[in-house]
Amino acid sequence: NNTSLHQIDLNFNEIGDRGARVIGEALKRNTTLQILFVGGKQRFGDVGAAAIFTNLEHNTTLTDLNLNPCPIR
């Protein structure tokens, strides 16, 4: 359970749809992360992005989500 991590940079990690779903699930339970960078050379598309965005409705702490550039439509 994260109690101190406020920012994470996952840029250029070639995260696919499965990884994006894991990120989305983590965001659903997150209570401290405020800034998340998930841009640059990722492999997830619309399905992975939807997994992240759907779980954001349960998140009250994330204030900055950077997906630039990311291959979603």
Coordinates of C-alpha atoms in Angstrom, one line a residue:
N1 CA 0.0 0.0 0.0
N2 CA 1.6 3.3 -1.2
T3 CA 1.8 5.9 1.6
S4 CA 4.6 8.2 0.3
L5 CA 5.0 8.0 -3.5
H6 CA 3.5 11.2 -5.0
Q7 CA 5.0 11.1 -8.5
I8 CA 5.9 8.4 -11.0
D9 CA 7.4 8.5 -14.4
L10 CA 6.6 5.5 -16.6
N11 CA 7.5 7.2 -19.9
F12 CA 9.1 5.1 -22.7
N13 CA 8.5 1.8 -21.0
E14 CA 6.6 0.2 -23.9
I15 CA 3.6 -0.6 -21.7
G16 CA 0.9 -2.6 -23.5
D17 CA -2.8 -2.9 -22.9
R18 CA -2.3 -5.4 -20.1
G19 CA 0.1 -3.1 -18.3
A20 CA -2.3 -0.2 -18.8
R21 CA -5.0 -2.3 -17.1
V22 CA -2.7 -2.9 -14.1
I23 CA -2.0 0.9 -13.9
G24 CA -5.8 1.5 -14.0
E25 CA -6.4 -0.9 -11.2
A26 CA -3.6 0.7 -9.1
L27 CA -5.1 4.1 -9.7
K28 CA -8.5 2.9 -8.5
R29 CA -7.0 2.1 -5.1
N30 CA -4.4 4.9 -5.0
T31 CA -4.7 7.4 -2.2
T32 CA -1.4 9.3 -2.5
L33 CA -0.1 9.4 -6.1
Q34 CA -0.6 12.9 -7.6
I35 CA 1.4 13.0 -10.8
L36 CA 1.7 10.2 -13.3
F37 CA 3.7 10.3 -16.6
V38 CA 2.7 7.5 -19.0
G39 CA 3.7 8.9 -22.4
G40 CA 6.3 8.3 -25.0
K41 CA 6.6 5.0 -26.9
Q42 CA 3.9 3.1 -25.1
R43 CA 2.2 0.1 -26.9
F44 CA -1.2 0.4 -25.4
G45 CA -4.0 1.8 -27.5
D46 CA -7.6 2.6 -27.0
V47 CA -8.3 -0.5 -24.8
G48 CA -5.5 0.3 -22.4
A49 CA -6.3 4.0 -22.3
A50 CA -9.9 3.1 -21.5
A51 CA -8.7 0.9 -18.6
I52 CA -6.8 3.9 -17.1
F53 CA -9.6 6.4 -17.7
T54 CA -12.4 4.2 -16.4
N55 CA -10.6 3.8 -13.1
L56 CA -9.8 7.5 -12.7
E57 CA -13.4 8.1 -11.7
H58 CA -12.6 6.3 -8.4
N59 CA -9.4 8.3 -7.8
T60 CA -9.5 11.5 -5.8
T61 CA -5.7 12.3 -5.5
L62 CA -4.3 12.3 -9.1
T63 CA -4.1 15.8 -10.3
D64 CA -1.8 15.4 -13.3
L65 CA -1.8 12.6 -15.9
N66 CA 0.5 13.1 -18.8
L67 CA 0.0 10.7 -21.8
N68 CA 1.9 12.8 -24.3
P69 CA 2.8 11.4 -26.8
C70 CA 0.7 8.2 -26.7
P71 CA -0.9 6.4 -29.6
I72 CA -4.5 6.6 -28.5
R73 CA -7.3 8.0 -30.6

